[in-house]
Coordinates of C-alpha atoms in Angstrom, one line a residue:
X841 CA 74.5 100.9 -120.3
X842 CA 72.9 98.6 -117.7
X843 CA 71.0 95.3 -117.7
X844 CA 68.7 95.1 -114.6
X845 CA 65.9 92.7 -113.9
X846 CA 63.8 93.3 -110.8
X847 CA 62.2 90.4 -108.9
X848 CA 60.4 89.9 -105.6
X849 CA 63.7 89.3 -103.9
X850 CA 65.3 92.5 -105.5
X851 CA 67.7 92.8 -108.4
X852 CA 68.4 89.6 -110.2
X853 CA 70.8 90.6 -112.9
X854 CA 73.1 93.7 -112.9
X855 CA 74.7 96.4 -114.9
X856 CA 77.6 97.3 -117.1
X857 CA 79.8 100.4 -116.7
X858 CA 82.5 101.4 -119.1
X859 CA 84.7 104.1 -117.6
X860 CA 87.1 104.0 -120.6
X861 CA 90.0 106.2 -119.7
X862 CA 88.2 108.2 -117.0
X863 CA 89.7 109.6 -113.8
X864 CA 90.3 106.8 -111.3
X865 CA 89.2 108.8 -108.2
X866 CA 85.9 109.8 -109.9
X867 CA 85.4 106.1 -110.9
X868 CA 85.8 105.0 -107.3
X869 CA 83.3 107.6 -106.2
X870 CA 80.7 106.5 -108.7
X871 CA 81.0 102.8 -107.9
X872 CA 80.9 103.6 -104.1
X873 CA 77.6 105.3 -104.6
X874 CA 76.3 102.4 -106.7
X875 CA 77.3 100.0 -103.9
X876 CA 75.6 102.1 -101.2
X877 CA 72.4 102.3 -103.2
X878 CA 71.9 98.6 -103.6
X879 CA 74.5 96.0 -102.5
X880 CA 72.6 93.2 -104.3
X881 CA 73.2 94.5 -107.9
X882 CA 76.0 92.7 -109.7
X883 CA 78.0 95.2 -111.8
X884 CA 80.5 94.6 -114.6
X885 CA 83.1 97.3 -114.6
X886 CA 85.4 98.2 -117.4
X887 CA 88.3 100.5 -116.5
X888 CA 91.9 101.1 -117.7
X889 CA 93.2 99.0 -114.8
X890 CA 90.4 96.8 -113.6
X891 CA 92.6 94.8 -111.1
X892 CA 93.9 98.0 -109.3
X893 CA 90.4 99.4 -109.2
X894 CA 88.9 96.3 -107.6
X895 CA 91.6 96.3 -104.9
X896 CA 90.9 100.0 -104.1
X897 CA 87.1 99.3 -103.8
X898 CA 87.7 96.3 -101.6
X899 CA 89.9 98.4 -99.4
X900 CA 87.1 101.0 -99.1
X901 CA 84.3 98.5 -98.5
X902 CA 86.2 96.1 -96.3
X903 CA 85.1 92.9 -98.1
X904 CA 85.7 91.0 -101.3
X905 CA 83.8 92.3 -104.4
X906 CA 85.3 89.7 -106.7
X907 CA 82.5 87.2 -105.8
X908 CA 79.8 89.6 -107.1
X909 CA 81.4 92.1 -109.4
X910 CA 83.5 91.6 -112.5
X911 CA 86.4 93.9 -113.5
X912 CA 87.8 94.1 -117.0
X913 CA 90.7 96.1 -118.3
X914 CA 89.7 98.4 -121.2
X915 CA 89.2 98.2 -124.1
X916 CA 86.4 95.5 -124.3
X917 CA 85.2 94.2 -127.7
X918 CA 81.6 94.1 -128.8
X919 CA 81.7 90.3 -128.6
X920 CA 83.0 90.3 -125.1
X921 CA 80.3 92.8 -124.1
X922 CA 77.5 90.6 -125.6
X923 CA 79.0 87.4 -124.0
X924 CA 79.1 89.0 -120.6
X925 CA 75.5 90.2 -120.9
X926 CA 74.3 86.7 -121.8
X927 CA 76.2 85.3 -118.8
X928 CA 74.6 87.8 -116.4
X929 CA 71.1 86.9 -117.5
X930 CA 71.9 83.2 -117.5
X931 CA 73.1 83.4 -113.9
X932 CA 70.0 85.4 -113.0
X933 CA 67.8 82.7 -114.5
X934 CA 69.7 80.1 -112.5
X935 CA 69.2 82.0 -109.2
X936 CA 65.5 82.3 -109.9
X937 CA 65.2 78.6 -110.6
X938 CA 67.1 77.8 -107.3
X939 CA 64.8 80.2 -105.4
X940 CA 61.7 78.6 -107.0
X941 CA 62.8 75.1 -106.1
X942 CA 63.6 76.2 -102.5
X943 CA 60.2 77.7 -102.1
X944 CA 58.6 74.6 -103.5
X945 CA 60.5 72.5 -101.0
X946 CA 59.4 74.7 -98.1
X947 CA 55.7 74.5 -99.2
X948 CA 55.9 70.8 -99.5
X949 CA 57.4 70.4 -96.0
X950 CA 54.8 72.7 -94.5
X951 CA 51.9 70.8 -96.2
X952 CA 53.4 67.5 -94.9
X953 CA 53.7 68.9 -91.4
X954 CA 50.1 70.2 -91.5
X955 CA 48.8 66.9 -92.9
X956 CA 50.6 65.0 -90.1
X957 CA 49.3 67.3 -87.5
X958 CA 45.7 67.0 -88.8
X959 CA 46.0 63.2 -88.9
X960 CA 47.5 63.0 -85.4
X961 CA 45.1 65.4 -83.8
X962 CA 42.1 63.6 -85.4
X963 CA 43.4 60.2 -84.2
X964 CA 44.1 61.4 -80.6
X965 CA 40.9 63.4 -80.2
X966 CA 39.0 60.5 -81.7
X967 CA 40.5 58.1 -79.2
X968 CA 39.7 60.5 -76.3
X969 CA 36.1 60.9 -77.4
X970 CA 35.6 57.2 -77.9
X971 CA 36.8 56.5 -74.4
X972 CA 34.6 59.3 -73.0
X973 CA 31.4 58.0 -74.7
X974 CA 32.3 54.3 -74.0
X975 CA 32.9 54.9 -70.3
X976 CA 29.8 57.1 -70.0
X977 CA 27.7 54.3 -71.5
X978 CA 29.2 51.8 -69.1
X979 CA 28.6 54.1 -66.1
X980 CA 24.9 54.5 -67.1
X981 CA 24.5 50.7 -67.2
X982 CA 26.5 49.9 -64.0
X983 CA 24.7 49.4 -60.7
X984 CA 27.8 49.0 -58.5
X985 CA 28.9 52.4 -57.1
X986 CA 32.7 51.8 -56.9
X987 CA 32.6 50.6 -60.6
X988 CA 30.6 53.7 -61.6
X989 CA 33.3 55.8 -59.9
X990 CA 36.0 53.9 -61.8
X991 CA 34.2 54.6 -65.1
X992 CA 33.8 58.3 -64.3
X993 CA 37.5 58.6 -63.3
X994 CA 38.5 57.1 -66.6
X995 CA 36.1 59.4 -68.4
X996 CA 37.6 62.4 -66.7
X997 CA 41.1 61.3 -67.6
X998 CA 40.1 61.1 -71.3
X999 CA 38.5 64.5 -71.1
X1000 CA 41.7 65.9 -69.6
X1001 CA 43.8 64.2 -72.3
X1002 CA 41.6 65.9 -75.0
X1003 CA 42.1 69.2 -73.1
X1004 CA 45.8 68.7 -73.2
X1005 CA 45.7 68.4 -77.0
X1006 CA 43.7 71.6 -77.3
X1007 CA 46.2 73.4 -75.0
X1008 CA 49.1 72.1 -77.2
X1009 CA 47.4 73.8 -80.2
X1010 CA 46.7 77.0 -78.2
X1011 CA 50.4 77.2 -77.1
X1012 CA 51.4 78.3 -80.6
X1013 CA 49.4 81.5 -80.3
X1014 CA 49.6 82.0 -76.5
X1015 CA 51.4 85.2 -75.7
X1016 CA 51.3 85.6 -71.9
X1017 CA 52.3 83.5 -68.9
X1018 CA 51.4 83.7 -65.2
X1019 CA 54.5 83.1 -63.1
X1020 CA 54.3 82.3 -59.4
X1021 CA 56.3 80.4 -56.8
X1022 CA 55.6 76.7 -57.4
X1023 CA 56.8 73.3 -56.4
X1024 CA 58.1 71.1 -59.2
X1025 CA 57.4 68.0 -57.2
X1026 CA 53.8 69.0 -56.8
X1027 CA 53.5 69.6 -60.5
X1028 CA 55.0 66.2 -61.3
X1029 CA 52.6 64.5 -58.8
X1030 CA 49.7 66.3 -60.6
X1031 CA 50.9 64.9 -63.9
X1032 CA 51.1 61.4 -62.4
X1033 CA 47.5 61.7 -61.2
X1034 CA 46.5 62.8 -64.7
X1035 CA 48.1 59.9 -66.5
X1036 CA 47.2 57.2 -63.9
X1037 CA 44.6 55.5 -66.2
X1038 CA 47.2 55.2 -69.0
X1039 CA 49.7 53.7 -66.5
X1040 CA 47.2 51.2 -65.2
X1041 CA 46.0 50.3 -68.8
X1042 CA 49.6 49.5 -69.8
X1043 CA 50.7 47.8 -66.5
X1044 CA 53.5 50.4 -66.0
X1045 CA 55.1 50.6 -62.6
X1046 CA 56.0 54.0 -61.2
X1047 CA 58.6 55.2 -58.8
X1048 CA 59.3 58.7 -57.6
X1049 CA 62.3 60.2 -55.9
X1050 CA 62.1 63.8 -54.9
X1051 CA 64.6 65.5 -52.6
X1052 CA 63.9 68.8 -50.8
X1053 CA 63.0 70.9 -53.8
X1054 CA 62.8 74.7 -53.3
X1055 CA 59.9 76.7 -54.8
X1056 CA 60.7 78.1 -58.2
X1057 CA 59.1 81.0 -60.1
X1058 CA 57.2 79.5 -63.1
X1059 CA 53.9 79.2 -64.9
X1060 CA 52.4 76.1 -63.2
X1061 CA 49.8 75.4 -65.8
X1062 CA 52.2 75.7 -68.7
X1063 CA 54.8 73.5 -66.8
X1064 CA 52.2 70.8 -66.0
X1065 CA 51.5 70.8 -69.8
X1066 CA 55.2 70.4 -70.6
X1067 CA 55.7 67.6 -68.0
X1068 CA 52.5 65.8 -69.1
X1069 CA 53.7 65.8 -72.7
X1070 CA 57.0 64.3 -71.8
X1071 CA 55.5 61.7 -69.5
X1072 CA 52.9 60.7 -72.1
X1073 CA 55.7 60.3 -74.6
X1074 CA 57.4 57.9 -72.2
X1075 CA 54.2 55.9 -71.6
X1076 CA 53.7 55.5 -75.4
X1077 CA 57.2 54.0 -75.6
X1078 CA 56.1 51.2 -73.2
X1079 CA 53.0 49.6 -74.9
X1080 CA 53.6 46.3 -73.1
X1081 CA 54.4 47.6 -69.7
X1082 CA 57.6 48.7 -68.0
X1083 CA 58.9 51.1 -65.4
X1084 CA 58.6 54.9 -65.2
X1085 CA 60.9 56.7 -62.8
X1086 CA 60.5 60.3 -62.0
X1087 CA 63.2 62.1 -60.0
X1088 CA 63.7 65.7 -58.8
X1089 CA 66.8 67.2 -57.4
X1090 CA 68.8 70.5 -57.1
X1091 CA 72.1 70.8 -59.0
X1092 CA 74.7 73.5 -59.6
X1093 CA 76.1 73.8 -63.1
X1094 CA 78.6 76.5 -64.0
X1095 CA 77.7 78.7 -61.1
X1096 CA 73.9 78.4 -61.8
X1097 CA 71.6 76.7 -59.3
X1098 CA 69.1 74.4 -61.1
X1099 CA 66.1 72.3 -60.3
X1100 CA 66.4 69.1 -62.4
X1101 CA 63.4 66.8 -63.2
X1102 CA 64.3 63.5 -64.7
X1103 CA 61.7 61.3 -66.5
X1104 CA 63.2 57.8 -67.1
X1105 CA 61.4 55.0 -68.9
X1106 CA 62.3 51.4 -69.8
X1107 CA 60.7 51.7 -73.2
X1108 CA 61.9 51.0 -76.7
X1109 CA 64.5 53.8 -76.8
X1110 CA 65.1 56.2 -79.7
X1111 CA 67.4 55.5 -82.5
X1112 CA 70.3 57.9 -83.1
X1113 CA 68.9 58.7 -86.6
X1114 CA 65.6 59.9 -85.1
X1115 CA 66.9 61.5 -81.9
X1116 CA 67.8 65.0 -83.4
X1117 CA 64.3 65.3 -84.7
X1118 CA 62.1 64.4 -81.7
X1119 CA 61.5 68.1 -80.8
X1120 CA 60.6 69.1 -84.4
X1121 CA 57.1 70.5 -85.0
X1122 CA 54.6 67.8 -86.0
X1123 CA 57.2 65.0 -85.9
X1124 CA 55.9 61.7 -84.9
X1125 CA 57.2 58.1 -85.3
X1126 CA 53.9 56.5 -84.3
X1127 CA 52.0 57.6 -87.3
X1128 CA 49.0 58.3 -85.1
X1129 CA 50.3 61.0 -82.8
X1130 CA 50.0 64.7 -83.5
X1131 CA 53.8 65.3 -83.1
X1132 CA 53.1 68.4 -80.9
X1133 CA 53.9 67.1 -77.5
X1134 CA 57.7 67.3 -77.2
X1135 CA 57.8 70.3 -79.5
X1136 CA 55.5 72.2 -77.1
X1137 CA 57.3 70.9 -74.0
X1138 CA 60.6 72.3 -75.3
X1139 CA 59.0 75.6 -76.2
X1140 CA 57.5 76.0 -72.7
X1141 CA 60.7 74.9 -70.9
X1142 CA 62.8 77.4 -73.0
X1143 CA 60.4 80.2 -72.2
X1144 CA 61.2 79.6 -68.6
X1145 CA 64.9 79.9 -69.3
X1146 CA 65.4 76.1 -69.0
X1147 CA 66.7 73.3 -71.1
X1148 CA 65.7 69.8 -71.9
X1149 CA 68.3 67.0 -72.6
X1150 CA 67.6 63.5 -74.0
X1151 CA 69.6 60.4 -73.4
X1152 CA 68.4 57.2 -75.0
X1153 CA 69.5 53.7 -75.9
X1154 CA 67.5 51.5 -78.2
X1155 CA 66.1 48.5 -76.4
X1156 CA 67.0 50.0 -73.0
X1157 CA 65.0 53.2 -72.5
X1158 CA 65.0 57.0 -72.5
X1159 CA 65.8 59.7 -70.0
X1160 CA 64.5 63.2 -70.4
X1161 CA 66.2 65.8 -68.1
X1162 CA 64.5 69.1 -67.6
X1163 CA 66.6 71.8 -66.0
X1164 CA 65.0 75.0 -64.7
X1165 CA 66.9 77.9 -63.2
X1166 CA 66.2 78.8 -59.6
X1167 CA 66.8 82.5 -60.2

């Protein structure tokens, strides 16, 4: 006789086999076939010597069955039979409830992440559009050519910032990359040009130290996106001004030759409680950010066989170290 309840995740309960005084070798063969057919089913086995049978099966299968199967020495009374049947279904109900709660938690976390992403994207795109329209209006009213140029440069920077947000979203579905020999120092200089209006607006001083960096095989557009996300995160950590230092060097670690890019800010720093989560999808401490920047940066860096390391001290600043393999 067997009790078996099927669910979306497979068998939830199990079955009952009473071999009475049957042949031990035949019993082992039957149970071996049951195990091969579906390892998830929980069986209750009644045999003349349940303990010896369990040891023989464990020897054949190479792992412990006692956590999933029950073995009883014959004979078993009717009351014991019914009690065991109730226990099997109760355990199945408990597993179903745990699965349901786990799925509910996953759904809640995903909804919260999507909600944060939507709020952050709306806020950041809204700011970019406001800057674009505001600077465009000022440029139309301005008569002085140098000031018109200044407004247009700020407008272009805001448009590029909005473009970066779109690229961050597209990165989740992007499948291909275009690798070519590129200079990391040139890519970092391009990022500094891109964020110049943000640096000026926050009175952030910049210093750069690049040694002789060899060309490296990478996707320049994707890596600019990664570096821009990291640098913008540093800028946001210095709302009242500060110092941004960008360094590039070649290093050798464990027999591997690496190009290291260090982005160091004198910002607020990251608390030890938050530090492990900063690369999580849609995680943001500002309440207004999309939470995509660092997550996308890490994804791009890892796709190049690289790594990103974070060192931070609250009240002192943060250093992000990107390491990319030369070969």
